[in-house]
């Protein structure tokens, strides 16, 4: 059955997309969750919808225009919240809805029917193109390299950026770099799970991993493995009963989360009983 | 006895406001200076100037060559408050090790030597058994000891502590002063504190900071002297204080 499954090119593409999504989301998601940037990431995600609208209107690849738009929004949020008096969460709220508004405006202004709009909203892992795969591959490679080369500094800045400044570390520069990578990761994974659901790909695997380990590096590694399982299960479900991949992947991940939580409770109970004896 | 930092006629503050007004002080390598003064008087601002976190509008801050060109961090710092997220997944050992990162630090691994240094520091502070704990599992006093370890792991020439005893219990305070006494054999120490009574039996000199700085080169100080230094602080103390150290106002 597996070999029959793999025969189709779109299946191998989507398997590759699932693997690459697990890697990039495993790494960046851990950064987002531990630095409590989930709301910020939600803002970037929705802001990037403006880029998709612009892409439709001008006939560009929507993922590429969304990537540019997403990175600029991310840098904007970081800059405005650090250098001005405006509160960070207010900036995020404004850009969040402004991006959505721009996206809707441009899509309605685009003559004719907007093809594949649903796939950007809910994900369509079965339709990822070879170009998408290459972009996701490049991103994963960059993330792996940066997180290996700068791991100590990223960890330092993430847990105490004020103190890192006293150690003459280029905190601002690295924050800008990482927020751009957050935006790229979000946008390049939109095809896999869609705008509405991409945030869960960046948070559920980490929450599961965090049940088992309190070590940053291990959270990354376990998240990648859990992401892989979730993506594979979701892909099979999506293919079998013909529903958007975003929904089936997130559904699988939440099931894994529940099972993991139950296992953890069971283990605690057994340990407790053992102590009583 | 050699000079570590030389601060001359410094004016400093934030957004154009002047908080420190013509401040000068020399710090030597065996100093143990207690910095006192009212809230908002500019104590933390003075530390920020020494740490290079804010640039003075006027005046100079000179460091000895060791502090200036060292690749390692030669100033250790324990901040007044930390914004560390207790849920952040990092162990005590990694927190202490991060005290060794300075500047760019490309390499993603700590050397064997670094790790030995961290272990030795934890032993010195008396928290070797906490090494593998996540920071979320620590008490307030334990966390302060971890942050103190991070501050001294690079063997600094100067250790700066900003009100290290604010949120911790009395037991920690006693232990801290004993540790600082030991550390003072290896490095200069500047400690900001509200607890004038207890600190004066440990420090060697007292700096009163209230917009200006008055340097009192003894650890014995009276309320009259404080008043004349523009530093009206009550010498009320809790706990036992040697009488020779604290001269109460005499009528
Ligand atoms: N980051 C800052 N921006 C603007 N003003 C500040 C900042 N930090 C401190 N201040 C002001 O500088 C003054 C001195 O503060 P500080 O040095 O923290 O006092 P202390 O440590 O003696 O209590 C206060 O009036 C405070 O409001
Ligand atoms: Mg202060």
Coordinates of C-alpha atoms and ligand atoms in Angstrom, one line a residue:
Chain A
X1 CA 0.0 0.0 0.0
X2 CA 2.9 2.3 0.9
X3 CA 4.5 1.8 -2.5
X4 CA 1.3 2.5 -4.3
X5 CA 1.0 5.7 -2.1
X6 CA 4.5 6.8 -3.1
X7 CA 3.9 6.3 -6.9
X8 CA 2.4 9.6 -7.3
X9 CA 4.7 12.6 -7.6
X10 CA 2.4 14.8 -5.7
X11 CA 2.6 12.3 -2.8
X12 CA 6.4 12.3 -2.7
X13 CA 6.3 16.1 -2.9
X14 CA 3.9 16.3 -0.1
X15 CA 6.0 13.9 2.0
X16 CA 9.0 16.0 1.4
X17 CA 7.0 19.1 2.4
X18 CA 5.9 17.4 5.6
X19 CA 9.5 16.5 6.5
X20 CA 10.8 20.0 5.7
X21 CA 7.9 21.6 7.6
X22 CA 8.7 19.5 10.6
X23 CA 12.3 20.6 10.6
X24 CA 11.7 24.4 10.1
X25 CA 8.7 24.5 12.5
X26 CA 10.6 22.3 15.1
X27 CA 13.4 24.8 15.2
X28 CA 11.6 28.1 14.9
X29 CA 8.6 27.0 16.9
X30 CA 10.8 26.2 19.9
X31 CA 12.3 29.7 19.6
X32 CA 8.8 31.3 19.4
X33 CA 7.3 29.3 22.3
X34 CA 10.2 29.7 24.7
X35 CA 10.4 33.5 24.0
X36 CA 6.6 33.8 24.3
X37 CA 6.3 35.2 20.8
X38 CA 3.1 33.2 19.9
X39 CA 0.9 36.3 19.6
X40 CA 3.6 38.1 17.5
X41 CA 3.8 35.1 15.2
X42 CA 0.0 35.1 14.8
X43 CA 0.3 38.7 13.8
X44 CA 3.0 38.0 11.2
X45 CA 1.0 35.1 9.8
X46 CA -2.1 37.1 9.2
X47 CA -0.2 40.2 8.0
X48 CA 1.3 38.0 5.3
X49 CA -2.1 37.5 3.9
X50 CA -1.7 41.0 2.5
X51 CA 1.3 39.7 0.6
X52 CA -0.8 36.9 -0.9
X53 CA -3.4 39.4 -2.1
X54 CA -0.8 41.6 -3.6
X55 CA 0.6 38.5 -5.3
X56 CA -2.8 37.7 -6.8
X57 CA -3.4 41.2 -8.0
X58 CA 0.0 41.7 -9.7
X59 CA 0.2 38.1 -11.0
X60 CA 3.2 37.2 -8.8
X61 CA 3.8 33.9 -7.0
X62 CA 1.7 34.6 -3.8
X63 CA 4.1 32.7 -1.6
X64 CA 7.0 34.9 -2.7
X65 CA 5.1 38.2 -2.3
X66 CA 3.8 36.9 1.1
X67 CA 7.4 36.1 2.1
X68 CA 8.5 39.7 1.3
X69 CA 5.5 41.2 3.0
X70 CA 5.8 38.9 6.0
X71 CA 9.5 39.7 6.6
X72 CA 8.8 43.5 6.3
X73 CA 5.9 43.3 8.7
X74 CA 8.0 41.3 11.2
X75 CA 10.9 43.8 11.0
X76 CA 8.3 46.6 11.3
X77 CA 6.8 45.1 14.4
X78 CA 10.2 44.6 16.0
X79 CA 11.4 48.1 15.1
X80 CA 8.3 50.0 16.2
X81 CA 7.9 48.1 19.5
X82 CA 11.6 48.5 20.4
X83 CA 12.2 52.1 19.3
X84 CA 9.0 53.9 19.9
X85 CA 6.5 54.3 22.7
X86 CA 3.8 52.2 21.0
X87 CA 3.0 49.0 22.8
X88 CA 4.2 45.8 21.1
X89 CA 0.9 44.0 21.3
X90 CA -1.0 47.0 19.9
X91 CA 1.4 47.1 16.9
X92 CA 0.9 43.4 16.4
X93 CA -2.9 43.9 16.5
X94 CA -2.8 46.7 14.0
X95 CA -0.6 44.9 11.5
X96 CA -2.6 41.6 12.0
X97 CA -5.8 43.2 10.7
X98 CA -4.2 45.6 8.3
X99 CA -2.6 42.7 6.4
X100 CA -5.8 40.8 6.3
X101 CA -7.6 43.9 5.1
X102 CA -5.0 44.5 2.3
X103 CA -5.3 40.8 1.3
X104 CA -9.1 40.9 1.0
X105 CA -9.0 44.2 -0.9
X106 CA -6.5 43.0 -3.5
X107 CA -8.2 39.6 -4.0
X108 CA -11.5 41.4 -4.6
X109 CA -9.9 43.8 -7.0
X110 CA -8.3 41.0 -8.9
X111 CA -10.4 40.3 -12.0
X112 CA -11.9 36.8 -12.2
X113 CA -11.9 34.1 -9.7
X114 CA -9.0 33.7 -7.2
X115 CA -7.7 30.2 -7.8
X116 CA -6.4 28.1 -4.8
X117 CA -7.5 30.8 -2.3
X118 CA -8.7 28.0 -0.1
X119 CA -5.4 26.3 -0.2
X120 CA -3.7 29.3 1.3
X121 CA -6.3 29.6 4.1
X122 CA -6.5 25.9 5.0
X123 CA -3.4 24.4 3.5
X124 CA -3.1 21.9 0.7
X125 CA 0.0 19.8 1.2
X126 CA -1.0 17.7 -1.9
X127 CA -0.6 20.7 -4.2
X128 CA 2.9 21.9 -3.1
X129 CA 5.0 22.6 -6.1
X130 CA 8.6 21.7 -6.7
X131 CA 9.5 25.4 -6.2
X132 CA 7.8 25.3 -2.8
X133 CA 9.9 22.3 -1.9
X134 CA 13.1 24.0 -2.9
X135 CA 12.3 27.1 -0.9
X136 CA 11.4 25.0 2.1
X137 CA 14.6 23.0 1.7
X138 CA 16.7 26.2 1.5
X139 CA 15.0 27.6 4.6
X140 CA 15.6 24.4 6.6
X141 CA 19.2 24.4 5.6
X142 CA 19.7 28.0 6.7
X143 CA 17.9 27.4 10.0
X144 CA 20.0 24.4 10.8
X145 CA 23.2 26.3 10.0
X146 CA 22.3 29.3 12.0
X147 CA 21.1 27.4 15.0
X148 CA 24.2 25.3 15.0
X149 CA 26.6 28.2 14.5
X150 CA 24.9 30.6 16.9
X151 CA 23.3 28.2 19.3
X152 CA 24.9 29.6 22.4
X153 CA 24.1 33.2 21.5
X154 CA 20.6 32.5 20.5
X155 CA 20.0 30.7 23.8
X156 CA 21.7 33.5 25.7
X157 CA 19.5 36.2 24.1
X158 CA 16.4 34.1 24.4
X159 CA 16.6 33.6 28.2
X160 CA 18.0 37.0 29.2
X161 CA 18.5 39.6 26.4
X162 CA 19.2 42.5 28.9
X163 CA 22.2 40.6 30.3
X164 CA 23.4 39.6 26.9
X165 CA 23.6 43.3 26.1
X166 CA 26.0 43.8 29.0
X167 CA 28.2 41.1 27.3
X168 CA 28.5 43.2 24.1
X169 CA 26.4 40.8 22.1
X170 CA 24.7 42.3 19.0
X171 CA 21.2 41.6 20.5
X172 CA 19.3 43.9 18.2
X173 CA 20.9 42.5 15.1
X174 CA 20.2 38.9 16.1
X175 CA 16.6 39.7 17.1
X176 CA 16.0 41.2 13.6
X177 CA 17.6 38.2 11.9
X178 CA 15.6 35.7 13.9
X179 CA 12.3 37.6 13.5
X180 CA 12.9 37.5 9.7
X181 CA 13.4 33.8 9.9
X182 CA 10.2 33.4 11.9
X183 CA 8.4 35.2 9.2
X184 CA 9.9 33.1 6.4
X185 CA 9.1 29.9 8.3
X186 CA 5.5 30.9 8.7
X187 CA 5.0 31.9 5.1
X188 CA 6.8 28.9 3.6
X189 CA 4.6 26.6 5.7
X190 CA 1.4 28.3 4.7
X191 CA 1.0 25.8 1.8
X192 CA 1.2 22.9 4.2
X193 CA -1.4 23.9 6.8
X194 CA -2.7 27.2 5.8
X195 CA -2.7 30.7 7.3
X196 CA -5.4 29.8 9.8
X197 CA -3.6 26.8 11.2
X198 CA 0.1 27.5 10.8
X199 CA 0.6 28.8 14.3
X200 CA -0.4 25.3 15.7
X201 CA 2.4 23.7 13.7
X202 CA 4.8 26.0 15.6
X203 CA 3.3 25.4 19.0
X204 CA 1.7 21.9 19.4
X205 CA 4.9 19.8 18.8
X206 CA 6.8 22.1 21.3
X207 CA 4.1 21.7 23.9
X208 CA 4.3 17.9 23.6
X209 CA 8.1 18.0 23.7
X210 CA 8.0 20.2 26.7
X211 CA 6.1 17.5 28.6
X212 CA 9.2 15.3 28.3
X213 CA 12.2 17.7 28.5
X214 CA 13.1 21.0 29.9
X215 CA 16.1 21.4 27.6
X216 CA 16.0 23.9 24.7
X217 CA 17.9 21.7 22.3
X218 CA 15.9 18.6 23.1
X219 CA 12.7 20.4 22.6
X220 CA 13.8 21.2 19.1
X221 CA 14.7 17.6 18.3
X222 CA 11.6 16.0 19.9
X223 CA 9.4 18.7 18.2
X224 CA 10.8 17.7 14.8
X225 CA 10.1 14.0 15.4
X226 CA 6.6 14.8 16.6
X227 CA 6.0 17.1 13.6
X228 CA 7.1 14.3 11.3
X229 CA 4.6 11.8 12.8
X230 CA 1.8 14.4 12.7
X231 CA 2.5 15.4 9.2
X232 CA 2.6 11.8 8.0
X233 CA -0.6 10.8 9.8
X234 CA -2.3 14.0 8.6
X235 CA -1.1 13.4 5.0
X236 CA -2.6 9.9 5.0
X237 CA -5.9 11.1 6.5
X238 CA -6.0 14.1 4.0
X239 CA -5.4 11.7 1.1
X240 CA -7.8 9.0 2.3
X241 CA -10.9 11.1 3.1
X242 CA -10.1 14.1 0.9
X243 CA -10.0 17.0 3.5
X244 CA -7.5 19.9 3.6
X245 CA -4.2 18.7 4.9
X246 CA -4.0 21.6 7.5
X247 CA -7.0 20.3 9.4
X248 CA -5.9 16.6 9.3
X249 CA -2.3 17.4 10.4
X250 CA -3.4 19.6 13.3
X251 CA -6.0 17.0 14.3
X252 CA -3.3 14.3 14.4
X253 CA -1.0 16.6 16.4
X254 CA -3.7 17.3 19.0
X255 CA -4.4 13.6 19.3
X256 CA -0.7 13.0 19.9
X257 CA -0.7 15.7 22.5
X258 CA -3.7 14.1 24.4
X259 CA -2.1 10.7 24.3
X260 CA 1.3 12.1 25.5
X261 CA -0.4 14.0 28.3
X262 CA -2.3 10.8 29.4
X263 CA 0.9 8.8 29.3
X264 CA 2.6 11.4 31.5
X265 CA -0.2 11.4 34.0
X266 CA -0.2 7.6 34.1
X267 CA 3.6 7.6 34.6
X268 CA 3.2 10.1 37.5
X269 CA 0.5 7.9 39.1
X270 CA 2.7 4.8 38.8
X271 CA 5.6 6.6 40.4
X272 CA 3.4 7.9 43.2
X273 CA 2.1 4.4 43.9
X274 CA 5.6 3.0 43.9
X275 CA 6.7 5.6 46.4
X276 CA 3.7 4.7 48.7
X277 CA 4.8 1.0 48.6
Chain B
X1 CA 46.7 48.1 44.6
X2 CA 46.0 49.2 41.1
X3 CA 43.2 51.2 39.5
X4 CA 40.5 49.3 37.8
X5 CA 38.1 52.1 36.8
X6 CA 38.5 55.8 36.8
X7 CA 35.3 57.9 36.5
X8 CA 35.9 61.7 36.0
X9 CA 33.3 64.5 36.1
X10 CA 30.6 62.3 34.5
X11 CA 27.2 63.8 33.6
X12 CA 24.7 61.1 32.6
X13 CA 21.0 60.3 32.4
X14 CA 18.3 59.3 30.0
X15 CA 16.7 61.2 27.1
X16 CA 18.6 64.4 27.9
X17 CA 17.7 64.5 31.6
X18 CA 20.6 64.8 33.9
X19 CA 20.5 62.2 36.6
X20 CA 24.2 62.0 37.6
X21 CA 25.7 65.4 38.1
X22 CA 29.5 65.7 38.0
X23 CA 30.3 62.3 39.4
X24 CA 33.9 61.2 40.0
X25 CA 35.2 58.1 41.6
X26 CA 38.3 55.8 41.3
X27 CA 37.9 52.1 41.9
X28 CA 40.9 50.0 42.9
X29 CA 41.2 46.3 42.6
X30 CA 40.8 45.5 46.3
X31 CA 37.9 47.9 46.9
X32 CA 34.6 46.8 48.4
X33 CA 32.3 49.8 48.0
X34 CA 28.8 50.0 49.4
X35 CA 26.7 52.3 47.3
X36 CA 23.8 53.9 49.2
X37 CA 21.3 56.6 48.5
X38 CA 17.5 57.3 48.2
X39 CA 15.3 55.6 45.6
X40 CA 15.7 57.2 42.2
X41 CA 19.0 58.8 43.4
X42 CA 20.9 57.4 40.4
X43 CA 22.6 54.3 41.9
X44 CA 21.6 52.0 39.0
X45 CA 22.4 54.8 36.6
X46 CA 25.9 54.9 37.9
X47 CA 26.3 51.2 37.4
X48 CA 24.9 51.5 33.9
X49 CA 27.6 54.1 33.2
X50 CA 30.3 51.7 34.5
X51 CA 28.9 48.8 32.5
X52 CA 28.8 50.9 29.3
X53 CA 25.0 50.5 29.0
X54 CA 24.6 54.3 28.8
X55 CA 27.0 56.8 27.5
X56 CA 27.8 59.8 29.6
X57 CA 26.9 63.2 28.2
X58 CA 30.1 64.6 29.5
X59 CA 33.1 63.3 31.4
X60 CA 35.2 60.2 31.1
X61 CA 35.0 56.6 32.2
X62 CA 38.4 54.9 31.8
X63 CA 39.1 51.2 32.4
X64 CA 42.4 49.5 33.1
X65 CA 43.8 47.7 30.1
X66 CA 42.6 44.4 31.4
X67 CA 38.9 45.5 31.4
X68 CA 39.2 47.3 28.1
X69 CA 40.9 44.8 25.8
X70 CA 40.1 41.5 27.5
X71 CA 38.3 39.2 25.2
X72 CA 36.7 37.8 28.3
X73 CA 34.2 39.7 30.3
X74 CA 36.1 41.4 33.1
X75 CA 33.2 43.0 34.7
X76 CA 30.7 40.7 36.5
X77 CA 27.2 42.0 37.0
X78 CA 24.2 41.0 39.1
X79 CA 21.3 43.1 37.9
X80 CA 18.7 44.7 40.3
X81 CA 15.9 42.9 38.6
X82 CA 16.0 40.2 36.0
X83 CA 13.3 39.6 33.5
X84 CA 14.2 36.0 33.2
X85 CA 11.2 33.8 32.3
X86 CA 11.3 31.0 34.9
X87 CA 9.7 28.7 32.5
X88 CA 12.5 29.1 30.0
X89 CA 14.0 25.6 29.3
X90 CA 17.5 26.2 30.5
X91 CA 19.6 24.5 33.2
X92 CA 21.6 26.2 35.9
X93 CA 24.8 25.0 34.3
X94 CA 23.9 26.6 31.0
X95 CA 23.0 29.9 32.7
X96 CA 26.4 30.0 34.4
X97 CA 28.2 29.0 31.2
X98 CA 26.5 31.9 29.3
X99 CA 28.5 34.2 31.6
X100 CA 31.6 33.2 29.5
X101 CA 30.1 34.3 26.2
X102 CA 31.4 37.7 25.2
X103 CA 31.1 39.6 22.0
X104 CA 30.4 37.5 18.9
X105 CA 31.3 34.0 20.1
X106 CA 30.7 32.0 16.9
X107 CA 31.6 28.7 18.3
X108 CA 28.6 26.8 19.4
X109 CA 30.3 24.6 21.9
X110 CA 31.9 25.4 25.3
X111 CA 35.4 24.1 25.8
X112 CA 36.3 21.6 28.4
X113 CA 38.0 24.4 30.2
X114 CA 34.8 26.5 30.2
X115 CA 32.9 23.6 31.7
X116 CA 35.5 23.1 34.4
X117 CA 35.3 26.8 35.2
X118 CA 31.5 26.6 35.5
X119 CA 31.7 23.6 37.8
X120 CA 34.4 25.3 40.0
X121 CA 32.3 28.4 40.2
X122 CA 29.2 26.5 41.3
X123 CA 31.3 24.8 43.9
X124 CA 32.6 28.1 45.2
X125 CA 29.1 29.5 45.6
X126 CA 28.0 26.2 47.1
X127 CA 25.4 25.2 44.6
X128 CA 27.1 22.3 42.8
X129 CA 24.0 20.1 43.5
X130 CA 21.8 22.4 41.5
X131 CA 23.9 22.2 38.3
X132 CA 21.4 20.1 36.3
X133 CA 18.2 21.8 37.6
X134 CA 16.0 23.8 35.3
X135 CA 15.8 27.4 36.5
X136 CA 12.1 27.0 37.1
X137 CA 12.8 24.6 39.9
X138 CA 14.8 27.1 42.0
X139 CA 13.9 29.3 45.0
X140 CA 14.5 33.0 44.9
X141 CA 17.7 32.7 46.9
X142 CA 19.0 29.8 44.8
X143 CA 18.3 31.8 41.6
X144 CA 20.3 34.8 43.0
X145 CA 23.2 32.4 43.7
X146 CA 23.0 31.1 40.1
X147 CA 23.1 34.7 38.8
X148 CA 26.0 35.5 41.1
X149 CA 27.8 32.4 39.7
X150 CA 27.1 33.7 36.1
X151 CA 28.5 37.0 37.1
X152 CA 31.8 35.7 38.4
X153 CA 32.4 32.7 36.2
X154 CA 34.7 34.7 33.9
X155 CA 36.9 35.7 36.8
X156 CA 36.1 39.4 36.5
X157 CA 38.4 42.1 38.0
X158 CA 35.3 44.0 39.1
X159 CA 32.0 42.6 40.4
X160 CA 28.9 44.9 40.4
X161 CA 25.8 43.9 42.4
X162 CA 22.6 46.0 42.3
X163 CA 20.5 45.4 45.4
X164 CA 21.1 41.6 45.4
X165 CA 19.1 41.1 48.6
X166 CA 15.8 42.7 47.8
X167 CA 13.7 39.7 47.1
X168 CA 15.4 37.1 49.2
X169 CA 15.4 35.9 52.8
X170 CA 17.8 36.8 55.6
X171 CA 19.6 33.6 55.5
X172 CA 20.6 34.2 51.9
X173 CA 21.8 37.7 52.9
X174 CA 24.2 36.3 55.5
X175 CA 25.5 33.7 53.1
X176 CA 25.9 36.3 50.3
X177 CA 28.0 38.6 52.4
X178 CA 30.3 35.7 53.4
X179 CA 30.7 34.8 49.8
X180 CA 31.4 38.4 48.8
X181 CA 34.1 38.6 51.5
X182 CA 35.9 35.7 50.0
X183 CA 35.4 37.0 46.4
X184 CA 36.9 40.4 47.5
X185 CA 40.3 38.7 47.8
X186 CA 40.2 38.2 44.0
X187 CA 38.2 41.2 42.7
X188 CA 36.9 44.6 43.4
X189 CA 33.3 44.7 44.5
X190 CA 30.6 47.4 44.2
X191 CA 27.3 46.6 45.9
X192 CA 24.2 48.8 45.9
X193 CA 22.1 48.2 49.0
X194 CA 19.3 49.7 51.1
X195 CA 20.5 47.8 54.1
X196 CA 23.1 50.3 55.3
X197 CA 23.4 48.7 58.7
X198 CA 24.3 45.2 57.7
X199 CA 26.4 46.1 54.7
X200 CA 28.7 48.5 56.6
X201 CA 30.3 45.7 58.5
X202 CA 31.4 44.1 55.2
X203 CA 32.3 47.0 52.9
X204 CA 35.4 49.0 53.2
X205 CA 34.1 52.3 51.9
X206 CA 30.7 53.9 51.2
X207 CA 29.6 55.9 48.2
X208 CA 26.5 58.1 48.7
X209 CA 24.7 58.7 45.4
X210 CA 21.9 61.2 45.1
X211 CA 22.4 62.9 41.8
X212 CA 25.9 63.7 43.0
X213 CA 28.3 61.3 44.5
X214 CA 30.1 61.7 47.9
X215 CA 32.8 59.1 48.5
X216 CA 33.2 58.3 52.2
X217 CA 36.5 56.4 52.6
X218 CA 35.5 54.4 55.6
X219 CA 32.8 52.0 56.5
X220 CA 31.8 53.9 59.6
X221 CA 29.2 56.6 58.9
X222 CA 26.9 58.8 60.9
X223 CA 23.5 60.3 60.0
X224 CA 25.0 63.8 60.2
X225 CA 27.6 62.8 57.6
X226 CA 24.9 61.3 55.4
X227 CA 22.8 64.5 55.7
X228 CA 25.8 66.6 54.7
X229 CA 26.4 64.3 51.8
X230 CA 22.9 65.2 50.5
X231 CA 21.9 61.6 51.3
X232 CA 19.3 61.7 54.0
X233 CA 19.0 58.1 55.0
X234 CA 17.9 56.7 58.3
X235 CA 20.3 54.3 59.8
X236 CA 17.6 51.9 61.0
X237 CA 18.7 48.4 60.9
X238 CA 17.2 45.1 61.5
X239 CA 19.2 42.3 63.0
X240 CA 22.4 42.7 64.9
X241 CA 24.9 45.4 64.0
X242 CA 28.3 45.9 65.5
X243 CA 28.1 49.3 67.4
X244 CA 31.5 50.3 66.3
X245 CA 30.4 50.3 62.8
X246 CA 27.2 52.3 63.1
X247 CA 27.4 55.6 64.8
X248 CA 23.9 56.6 65.8
X249 CA 22.9 60.2 65.9
X250 CA 23.9 61.5 69.4
X251 CA 21.8 64.1 71.1
Ligands
LIG1 N1 15.6 53.7 31.4 C1 15.3 54.9 31.9 N2 14.7 55.8 31.2 C2 14.4 57.0 31.7 N3 14.6 57.4 33.0 C3 15.2 56.5 33.8 C4 15.5 55.2 33.3 N4 16.0 54.5 34.3 C5 16.0 55.3 35.4 N5 15.5 56.5 35.1 C6 15.3 57.6 36.0 O1 16.6 58.0 36.5 C7 16.5 58.3 37.9 C8 17.5 57.4 38.7 O2 17.1 56.1 38.6 P1 18.0 54.9 39.2 O3 19.4 55.1 38.7 O4 17.4 53.6 38.8 O5 17.9 55.1 40.7 P2 18.3 54.2 41.9 O6 18.9 52.9 41.4 O7 19.2 55.0 42.8 O8 17.0 53.9 42.7 C9 15.0 58.0 38.3 O9 14.4 59.3 38.4 C10 14.4 57.2 37.2 O10 13.1 57.6 37.0
LIG2 MG1 18.3 50.9 41.4

